[in-house]
CSV table of C-alpha atoms in Angstrom, one decimal:
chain,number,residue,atom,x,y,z
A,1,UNK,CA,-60.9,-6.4,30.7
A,2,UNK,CA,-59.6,-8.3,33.8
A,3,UNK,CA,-62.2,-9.2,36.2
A,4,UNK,CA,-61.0,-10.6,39.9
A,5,UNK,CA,-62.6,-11.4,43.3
A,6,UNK,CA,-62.8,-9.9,46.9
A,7,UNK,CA,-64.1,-12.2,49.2
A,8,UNK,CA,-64.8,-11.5,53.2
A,9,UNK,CA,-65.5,-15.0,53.9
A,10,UNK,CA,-69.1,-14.0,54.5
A,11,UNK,CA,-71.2,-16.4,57.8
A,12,UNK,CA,-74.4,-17.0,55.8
A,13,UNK,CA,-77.5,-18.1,58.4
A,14,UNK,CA,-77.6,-20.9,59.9
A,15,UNK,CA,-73.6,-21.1,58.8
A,16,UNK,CA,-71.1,-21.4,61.0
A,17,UNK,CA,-67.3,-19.6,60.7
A,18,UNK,CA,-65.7,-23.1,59.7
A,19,UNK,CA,-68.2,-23.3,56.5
A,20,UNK,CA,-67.6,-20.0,55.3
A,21,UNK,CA,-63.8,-20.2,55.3
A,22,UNK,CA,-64.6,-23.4,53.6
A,23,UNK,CA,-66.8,-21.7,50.9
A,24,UNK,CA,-64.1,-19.0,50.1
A,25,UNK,CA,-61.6,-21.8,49.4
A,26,UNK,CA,-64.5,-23.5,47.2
A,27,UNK,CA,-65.0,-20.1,45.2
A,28,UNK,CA,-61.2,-19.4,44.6
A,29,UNK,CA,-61.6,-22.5,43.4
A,30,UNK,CA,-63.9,-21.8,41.0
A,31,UNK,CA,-62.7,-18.6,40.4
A,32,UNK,CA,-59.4,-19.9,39.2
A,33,UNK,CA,-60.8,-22.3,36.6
A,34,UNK,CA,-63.4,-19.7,35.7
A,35,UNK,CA,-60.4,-17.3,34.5
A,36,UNK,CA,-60.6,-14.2,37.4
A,37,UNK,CA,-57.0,-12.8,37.3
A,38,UNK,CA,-56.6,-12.2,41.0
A,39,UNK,CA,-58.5,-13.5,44.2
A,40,UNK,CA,-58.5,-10.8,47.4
A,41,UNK,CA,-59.2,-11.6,50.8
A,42,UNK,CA,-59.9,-9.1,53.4
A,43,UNK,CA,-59.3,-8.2,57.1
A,44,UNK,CA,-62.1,-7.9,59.9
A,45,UNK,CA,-61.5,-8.3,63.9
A,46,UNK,CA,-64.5,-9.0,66.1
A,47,UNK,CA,-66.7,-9.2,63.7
A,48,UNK,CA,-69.5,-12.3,63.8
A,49,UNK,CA,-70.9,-12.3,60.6
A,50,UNK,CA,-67.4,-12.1,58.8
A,51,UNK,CA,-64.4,-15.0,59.2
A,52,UNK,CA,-61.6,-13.4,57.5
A,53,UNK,CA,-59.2,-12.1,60.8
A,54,UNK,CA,-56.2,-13.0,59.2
A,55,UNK,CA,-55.8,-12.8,55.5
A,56,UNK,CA,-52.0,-13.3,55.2
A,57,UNK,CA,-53.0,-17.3,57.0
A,58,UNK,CA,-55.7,-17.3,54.7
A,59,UNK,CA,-53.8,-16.4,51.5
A,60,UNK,CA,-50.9,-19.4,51.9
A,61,UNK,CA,-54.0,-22.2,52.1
A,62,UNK,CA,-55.7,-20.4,49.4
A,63,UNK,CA,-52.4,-20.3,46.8
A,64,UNK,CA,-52.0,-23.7,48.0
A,65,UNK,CA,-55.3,-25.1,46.6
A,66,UNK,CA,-55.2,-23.1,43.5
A,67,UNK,CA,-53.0,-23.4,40.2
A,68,UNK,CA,-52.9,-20.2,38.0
A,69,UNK,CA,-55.2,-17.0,39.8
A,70,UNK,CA,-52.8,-14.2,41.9
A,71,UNK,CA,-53.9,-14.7,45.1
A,72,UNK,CA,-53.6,-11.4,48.1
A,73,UNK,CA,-54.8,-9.5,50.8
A,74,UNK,CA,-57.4,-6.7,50.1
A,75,UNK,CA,-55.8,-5.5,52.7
A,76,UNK,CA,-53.6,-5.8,55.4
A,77,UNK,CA,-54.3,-3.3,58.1
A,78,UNK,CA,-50.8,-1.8,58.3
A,79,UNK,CA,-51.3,0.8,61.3
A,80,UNK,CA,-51.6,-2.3,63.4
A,81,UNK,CA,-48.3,-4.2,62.5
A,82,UNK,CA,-44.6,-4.2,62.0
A,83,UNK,CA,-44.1,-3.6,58.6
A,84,UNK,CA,-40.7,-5.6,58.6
A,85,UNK,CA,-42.8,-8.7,60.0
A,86,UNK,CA,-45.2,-7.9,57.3
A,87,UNK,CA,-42.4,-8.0,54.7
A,88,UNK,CA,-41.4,-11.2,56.0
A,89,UNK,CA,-44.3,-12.8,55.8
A,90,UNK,CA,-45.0,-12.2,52.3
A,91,UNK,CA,-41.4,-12.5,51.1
A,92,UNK,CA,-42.6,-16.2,52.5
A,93,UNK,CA,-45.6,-16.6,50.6
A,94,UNK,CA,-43.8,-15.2,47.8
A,95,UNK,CA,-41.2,-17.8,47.5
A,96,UNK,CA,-43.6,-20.6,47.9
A,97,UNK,CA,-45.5,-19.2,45.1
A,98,UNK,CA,-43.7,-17.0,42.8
A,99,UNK,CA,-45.1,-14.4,40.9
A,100,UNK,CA,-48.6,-15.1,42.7
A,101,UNK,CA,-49.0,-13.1,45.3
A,102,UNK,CA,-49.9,-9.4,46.1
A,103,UNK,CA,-49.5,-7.6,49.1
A,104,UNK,CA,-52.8,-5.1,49.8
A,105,UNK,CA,-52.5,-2.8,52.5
A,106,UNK,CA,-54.8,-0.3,54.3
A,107,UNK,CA,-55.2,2.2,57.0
A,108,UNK,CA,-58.7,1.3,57.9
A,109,UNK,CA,-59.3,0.0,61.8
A,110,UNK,CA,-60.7,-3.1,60.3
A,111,UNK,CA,-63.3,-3.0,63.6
A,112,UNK,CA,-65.1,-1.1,66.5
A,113,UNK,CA,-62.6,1.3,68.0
A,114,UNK,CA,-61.9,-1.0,71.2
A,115,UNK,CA,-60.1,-3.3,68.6
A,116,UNK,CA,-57.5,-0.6,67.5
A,117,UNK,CA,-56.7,-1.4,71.7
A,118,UNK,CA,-56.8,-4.8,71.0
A,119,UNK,CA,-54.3,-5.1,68.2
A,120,UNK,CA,-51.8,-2.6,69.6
A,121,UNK,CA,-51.3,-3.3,73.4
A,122,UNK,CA,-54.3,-0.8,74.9
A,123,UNK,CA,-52.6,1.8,72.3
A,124,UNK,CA,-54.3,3.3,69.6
A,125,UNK,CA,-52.6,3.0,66.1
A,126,UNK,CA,-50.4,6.2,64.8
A,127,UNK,CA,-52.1,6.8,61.2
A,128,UNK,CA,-49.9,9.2,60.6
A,129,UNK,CA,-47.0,7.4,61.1
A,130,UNK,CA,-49.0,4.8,57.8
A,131,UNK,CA,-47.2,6.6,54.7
A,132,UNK,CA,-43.3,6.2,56.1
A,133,UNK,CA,-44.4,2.5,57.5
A,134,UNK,CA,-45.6,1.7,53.9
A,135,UNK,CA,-41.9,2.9,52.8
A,136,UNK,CA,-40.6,0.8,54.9
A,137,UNK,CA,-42.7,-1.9,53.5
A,138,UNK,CA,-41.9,-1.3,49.9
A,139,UNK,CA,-37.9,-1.1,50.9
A,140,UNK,CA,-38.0,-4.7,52.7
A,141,UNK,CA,-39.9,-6.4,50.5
A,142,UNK,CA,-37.4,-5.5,47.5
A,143,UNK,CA,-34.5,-7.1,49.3
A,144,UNK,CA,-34.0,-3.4,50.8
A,145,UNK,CA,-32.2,-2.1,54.2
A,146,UNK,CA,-33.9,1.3,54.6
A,147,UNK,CA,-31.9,2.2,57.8
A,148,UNK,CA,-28.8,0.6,57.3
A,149,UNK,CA,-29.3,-1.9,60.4
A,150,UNK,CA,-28.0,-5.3,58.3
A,151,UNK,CA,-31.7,-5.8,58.3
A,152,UNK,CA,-33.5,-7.8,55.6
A,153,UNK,CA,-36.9,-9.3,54.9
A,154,UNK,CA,-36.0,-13.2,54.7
A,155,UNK,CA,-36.3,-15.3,52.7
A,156,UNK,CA,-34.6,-13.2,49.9
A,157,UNK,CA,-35.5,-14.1,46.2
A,158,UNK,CA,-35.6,-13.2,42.6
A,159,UNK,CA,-39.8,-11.9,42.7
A,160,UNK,CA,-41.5,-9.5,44.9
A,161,UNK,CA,-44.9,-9.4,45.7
A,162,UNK,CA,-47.0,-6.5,44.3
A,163,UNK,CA,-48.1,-3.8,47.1
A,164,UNK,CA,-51.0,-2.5,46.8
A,165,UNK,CA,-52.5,0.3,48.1
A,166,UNK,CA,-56.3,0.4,49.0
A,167,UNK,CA,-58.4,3.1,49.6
A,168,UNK,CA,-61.7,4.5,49.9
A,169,UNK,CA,-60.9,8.5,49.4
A,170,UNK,CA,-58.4,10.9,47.7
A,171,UNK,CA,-55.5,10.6,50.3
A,172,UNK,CA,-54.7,6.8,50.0
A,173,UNK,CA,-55.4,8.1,45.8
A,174,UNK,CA,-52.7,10.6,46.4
A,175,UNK,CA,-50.0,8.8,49.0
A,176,UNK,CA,-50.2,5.9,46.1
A,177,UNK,CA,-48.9,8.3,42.9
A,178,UNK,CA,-46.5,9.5,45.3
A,179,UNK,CA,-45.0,6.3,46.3
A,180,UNK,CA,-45.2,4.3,43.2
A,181,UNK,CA,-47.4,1.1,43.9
A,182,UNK,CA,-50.6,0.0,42.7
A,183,UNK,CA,-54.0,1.9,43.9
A,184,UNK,CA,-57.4,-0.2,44.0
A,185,UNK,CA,-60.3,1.9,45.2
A,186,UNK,CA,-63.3,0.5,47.3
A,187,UNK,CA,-65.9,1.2,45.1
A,188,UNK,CA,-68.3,-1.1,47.2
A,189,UNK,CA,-67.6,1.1,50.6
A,190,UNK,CA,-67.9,4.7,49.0
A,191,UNK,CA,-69.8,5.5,45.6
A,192,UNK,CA,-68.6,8.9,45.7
A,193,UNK,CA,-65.4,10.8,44.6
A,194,UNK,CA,-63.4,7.2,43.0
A,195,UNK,CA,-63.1,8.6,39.7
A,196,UNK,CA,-61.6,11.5,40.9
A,197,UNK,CA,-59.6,9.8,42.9
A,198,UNK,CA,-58.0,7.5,40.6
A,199,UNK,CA,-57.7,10.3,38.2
A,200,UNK,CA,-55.5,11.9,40.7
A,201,UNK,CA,-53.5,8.7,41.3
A,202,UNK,CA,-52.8,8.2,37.2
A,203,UNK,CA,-52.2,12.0,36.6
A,204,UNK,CA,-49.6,12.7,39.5
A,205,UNK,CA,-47.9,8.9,39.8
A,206,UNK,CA,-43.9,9.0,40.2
A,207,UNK,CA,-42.2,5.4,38.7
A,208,UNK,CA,-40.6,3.3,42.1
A,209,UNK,CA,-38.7,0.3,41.6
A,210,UNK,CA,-42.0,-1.6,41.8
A,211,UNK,CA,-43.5,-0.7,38.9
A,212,UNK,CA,-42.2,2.5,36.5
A,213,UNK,CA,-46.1,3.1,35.1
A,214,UNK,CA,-49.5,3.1,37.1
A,215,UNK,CA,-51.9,0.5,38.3
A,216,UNK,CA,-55.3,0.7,39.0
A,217,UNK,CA,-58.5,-1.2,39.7
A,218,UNK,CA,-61.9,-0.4,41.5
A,219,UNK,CA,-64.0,-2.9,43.9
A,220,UNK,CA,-67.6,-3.3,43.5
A,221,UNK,CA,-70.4,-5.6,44.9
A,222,UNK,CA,-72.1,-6.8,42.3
A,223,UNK,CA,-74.8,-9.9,41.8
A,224,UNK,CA,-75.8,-11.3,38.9
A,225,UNK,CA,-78.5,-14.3,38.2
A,226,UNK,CA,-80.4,-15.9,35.4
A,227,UNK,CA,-82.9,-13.2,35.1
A,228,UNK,CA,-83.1,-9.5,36.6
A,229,UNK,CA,-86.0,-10.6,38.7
A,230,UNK,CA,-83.8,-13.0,40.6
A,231,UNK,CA,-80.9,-11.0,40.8
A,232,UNK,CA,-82.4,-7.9,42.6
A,233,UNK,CA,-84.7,-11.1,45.1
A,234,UNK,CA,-80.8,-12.1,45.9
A,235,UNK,CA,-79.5,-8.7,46.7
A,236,UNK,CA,-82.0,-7.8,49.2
A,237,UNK,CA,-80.1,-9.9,51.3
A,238,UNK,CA,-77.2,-7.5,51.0
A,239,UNK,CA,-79.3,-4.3,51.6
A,240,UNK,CA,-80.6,-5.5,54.9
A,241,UNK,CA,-76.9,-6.3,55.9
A,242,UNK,CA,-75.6,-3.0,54.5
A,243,UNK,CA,-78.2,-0.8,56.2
A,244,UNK,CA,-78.0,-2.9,59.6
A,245,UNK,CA,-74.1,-1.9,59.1
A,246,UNK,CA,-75.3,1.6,59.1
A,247,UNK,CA,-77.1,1.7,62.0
A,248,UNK,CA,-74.3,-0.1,64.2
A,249,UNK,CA,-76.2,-3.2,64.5
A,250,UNK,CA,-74.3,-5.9,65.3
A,251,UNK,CA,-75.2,-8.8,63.3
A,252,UNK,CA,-74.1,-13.2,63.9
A,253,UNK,CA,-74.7,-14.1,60.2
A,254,UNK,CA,-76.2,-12.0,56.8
A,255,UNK,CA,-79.9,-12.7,56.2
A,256,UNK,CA,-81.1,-14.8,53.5
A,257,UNK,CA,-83.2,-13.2,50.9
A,258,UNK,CA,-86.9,-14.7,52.5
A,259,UNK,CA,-86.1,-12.5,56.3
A,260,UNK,CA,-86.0,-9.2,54.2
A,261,UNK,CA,-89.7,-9.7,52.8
A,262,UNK,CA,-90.6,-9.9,56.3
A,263,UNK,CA,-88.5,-7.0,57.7
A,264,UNK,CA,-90.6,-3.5,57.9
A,265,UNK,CA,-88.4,-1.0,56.2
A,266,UNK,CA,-89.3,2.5,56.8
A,267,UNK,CA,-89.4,5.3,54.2
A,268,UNK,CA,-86.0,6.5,55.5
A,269,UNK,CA,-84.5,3.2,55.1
A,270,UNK,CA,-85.9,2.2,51.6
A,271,UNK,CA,-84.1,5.6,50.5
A,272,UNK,CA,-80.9,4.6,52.0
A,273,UNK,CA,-81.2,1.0,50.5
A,274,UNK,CA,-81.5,2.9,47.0
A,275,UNK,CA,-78.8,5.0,47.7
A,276,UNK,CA,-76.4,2.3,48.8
A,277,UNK,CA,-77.3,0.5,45.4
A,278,UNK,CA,-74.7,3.2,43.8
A,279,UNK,CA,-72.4,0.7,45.7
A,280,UNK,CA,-73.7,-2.4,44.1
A,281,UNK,CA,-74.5,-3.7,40.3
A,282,UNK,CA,-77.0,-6.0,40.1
A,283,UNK,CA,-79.1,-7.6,37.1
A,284,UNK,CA,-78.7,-10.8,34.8
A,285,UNK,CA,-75.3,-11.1,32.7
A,286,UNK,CA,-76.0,-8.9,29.8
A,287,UNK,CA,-76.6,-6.0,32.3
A,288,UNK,CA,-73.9,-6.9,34.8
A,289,UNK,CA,-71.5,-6.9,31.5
A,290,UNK,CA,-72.7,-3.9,30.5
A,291,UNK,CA,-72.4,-2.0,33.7
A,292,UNK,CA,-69.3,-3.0,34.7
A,293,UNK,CA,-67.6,-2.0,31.9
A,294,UNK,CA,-69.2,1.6,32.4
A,295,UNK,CA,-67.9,1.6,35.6
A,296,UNK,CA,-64.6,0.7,34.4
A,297,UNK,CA,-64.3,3.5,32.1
A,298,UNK,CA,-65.5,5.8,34.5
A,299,UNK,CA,-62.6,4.7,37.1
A,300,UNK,CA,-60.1,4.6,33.6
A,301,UNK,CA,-59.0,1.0,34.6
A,302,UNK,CA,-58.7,-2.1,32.5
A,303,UNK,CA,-59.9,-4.4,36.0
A,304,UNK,CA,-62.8,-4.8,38.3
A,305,UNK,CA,-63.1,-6.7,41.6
A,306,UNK,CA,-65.9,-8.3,42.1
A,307,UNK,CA,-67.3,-8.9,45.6
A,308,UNK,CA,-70.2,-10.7,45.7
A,309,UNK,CA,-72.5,-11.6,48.8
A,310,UNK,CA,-75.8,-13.3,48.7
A,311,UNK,CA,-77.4,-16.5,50.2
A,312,UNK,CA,-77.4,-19.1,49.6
A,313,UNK,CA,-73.1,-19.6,48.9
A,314,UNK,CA,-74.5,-21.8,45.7
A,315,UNK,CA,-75.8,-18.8,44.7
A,316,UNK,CA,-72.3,-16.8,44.8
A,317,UNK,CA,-70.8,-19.4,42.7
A,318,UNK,CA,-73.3,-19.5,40.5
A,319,UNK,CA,-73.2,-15.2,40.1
A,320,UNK,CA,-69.5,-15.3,39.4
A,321,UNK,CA,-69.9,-17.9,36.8
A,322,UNK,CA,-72.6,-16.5,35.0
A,323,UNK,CA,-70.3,-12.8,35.0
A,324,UNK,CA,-67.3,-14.9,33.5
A,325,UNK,CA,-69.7,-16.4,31.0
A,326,UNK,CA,-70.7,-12.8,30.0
A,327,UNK,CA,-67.4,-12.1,29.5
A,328,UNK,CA,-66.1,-14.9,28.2
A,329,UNK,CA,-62.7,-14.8,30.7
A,330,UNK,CA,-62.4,-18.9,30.1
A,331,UNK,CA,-61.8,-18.3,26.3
């Protein structure tokens, strides 16, 4: 089985935004001499306590400082841009590093609702103009002219970059059989309905010029350490972020694992904690092994993406390197 990263440049406490962009280029790093197959980084606008506004930057000074791992955006929020300028700017990354890159895209706001003004002139973004733009995608990044305009995504070459199509429910499941790319779904954001989902995507998918059979994978948060003990001390950090998510709280940095023993949960949030743990694996490498590969045979995919969060960042290396150990990825 393939195992990859997601990584939302995470600002740990007492971090500032320069140190995590710093750390994500340490773990894809590490992550491409540990063997991970692919390295995703993700888009998020006025958010404090994540760097990672502009993934497409991001992704040239990460294929840059690697050697072997794919390297991509899990996603690009398309509703928000020109999916010609798009094409362009991967058709660039592409040619700079062949055969490296992928191209994730989503429909998510990636923000609070005044960014969807923000991004698009005081406008709000047409989702339902998001299938034809991500035909339009597909079309220029193949060297296409999908409206016969002498119009072409420079700089022209031999490779493409792989489009992705990332997702959360049964519609982005759906729009990706119909269109032909590859469909990744978020388990980490929504533990419900993905097998179902990706189901849908393998039994209805229609061969494109991308790719003529499907292409899935499935995004988890998971965190593994020496012992279970440690692992489930490291991910409490997590399910204080998660639930201050939930209840809109805006947060500067996530919370190291001593500020949770000191935060008064109520009986209402210990529940939620529990049930966002259907979002998350967690436990020492034999148990990490053991239930990500049940989670991939649930999802019917032969590749999991990891995203990992936890303080302190020596602690996120050390997770990831313990889960290729456990699988032996170097080998």
């Amino acid at each position: 089985m393939k195992l990859s990263v997601l990584d939302q440049s995470p600002i740990l406490l007492n971090h500032t935004p320069s140190q995590a962009l710093k750390q994500t280029t340490e773990l894809a790093k590490s992550a491409d001499r540990l063997g991970y197959h692919r390295f995703w980084v993700s888009e998020h606008h006025s958010t404090k306590s994540l760097a990672g506004s502009a993934p497409e930057i991001l992704v040239a000074h990460l294929a840059a400082n690697t050697n072997h791992i794919r390297v991509g955006t899990g996603g690009i929020l398309l509703p928000h841009y020109s999916a010609y300028k798009v094409a362009e700017s991967f058709r660039v990354l592409e040619t700079l590093h062949p055969k490296r890159i992928d191209l994730g895209v989503g429909r998510a706001p990636g923000g609070l609702p005044n960014v969807n003004l923000a991004l698009n002139n005081g406008k709000h973004p047409s989702i339902e103009h998001y299938p034809r733009q991500v035909r339009e995608l597909m079309a220029y990044v193949q060297g296409n002219d999908p409206y016969e305009m002498d119009v072409y995504a420079t700089p022209v070459g031999e490779t493409a970059p792989d489009i992705w199509m990332l997702g959360s429910s049964g519609t982005s499941a759906r729009l990706s059989s119909e269109l032909g790319t590859s469909y990744s779904f978020a388990h980490f954001i929504n533990g419900y309905g993905g097998t179902r989902a990706m189901k849908r995507y393998y039994d209805h998918f229609t061969p494109s010029r991308q790719q003529t059979i499907p292409n899935g994978n499935v995004s988890v948060f998971a965190i593994c350490a020496e012992s279970k003990e440690k692992a489930e001390y490291l991910a409490s950090s997590l399910d204080l972020a998660l639930l201050k998510i939930e209840q809109g709280g805006q947060r500067d940095y996530f919370p190291s694992p001593e500020e949770t023993t000191k935060y008064p949960y109520t009986l209402f949030e210990k529940e939620r904690i529990q049930e966002n743990r259907k979002r998350m694996v967690v436990g020492d490498p034999s148990q990490v092994k053991n239930e990500l590969e049940v989670l991939a045979e649930g999802y019917g995919v032969n590749e999991i993406i990891i995203n990992t969060i936890v303080y302190p960042f020596e602690e996120r290396l050390r997770s990831y390197q313990l889960i290729a150990e456990a699988f032996q990825l170097s080998d």
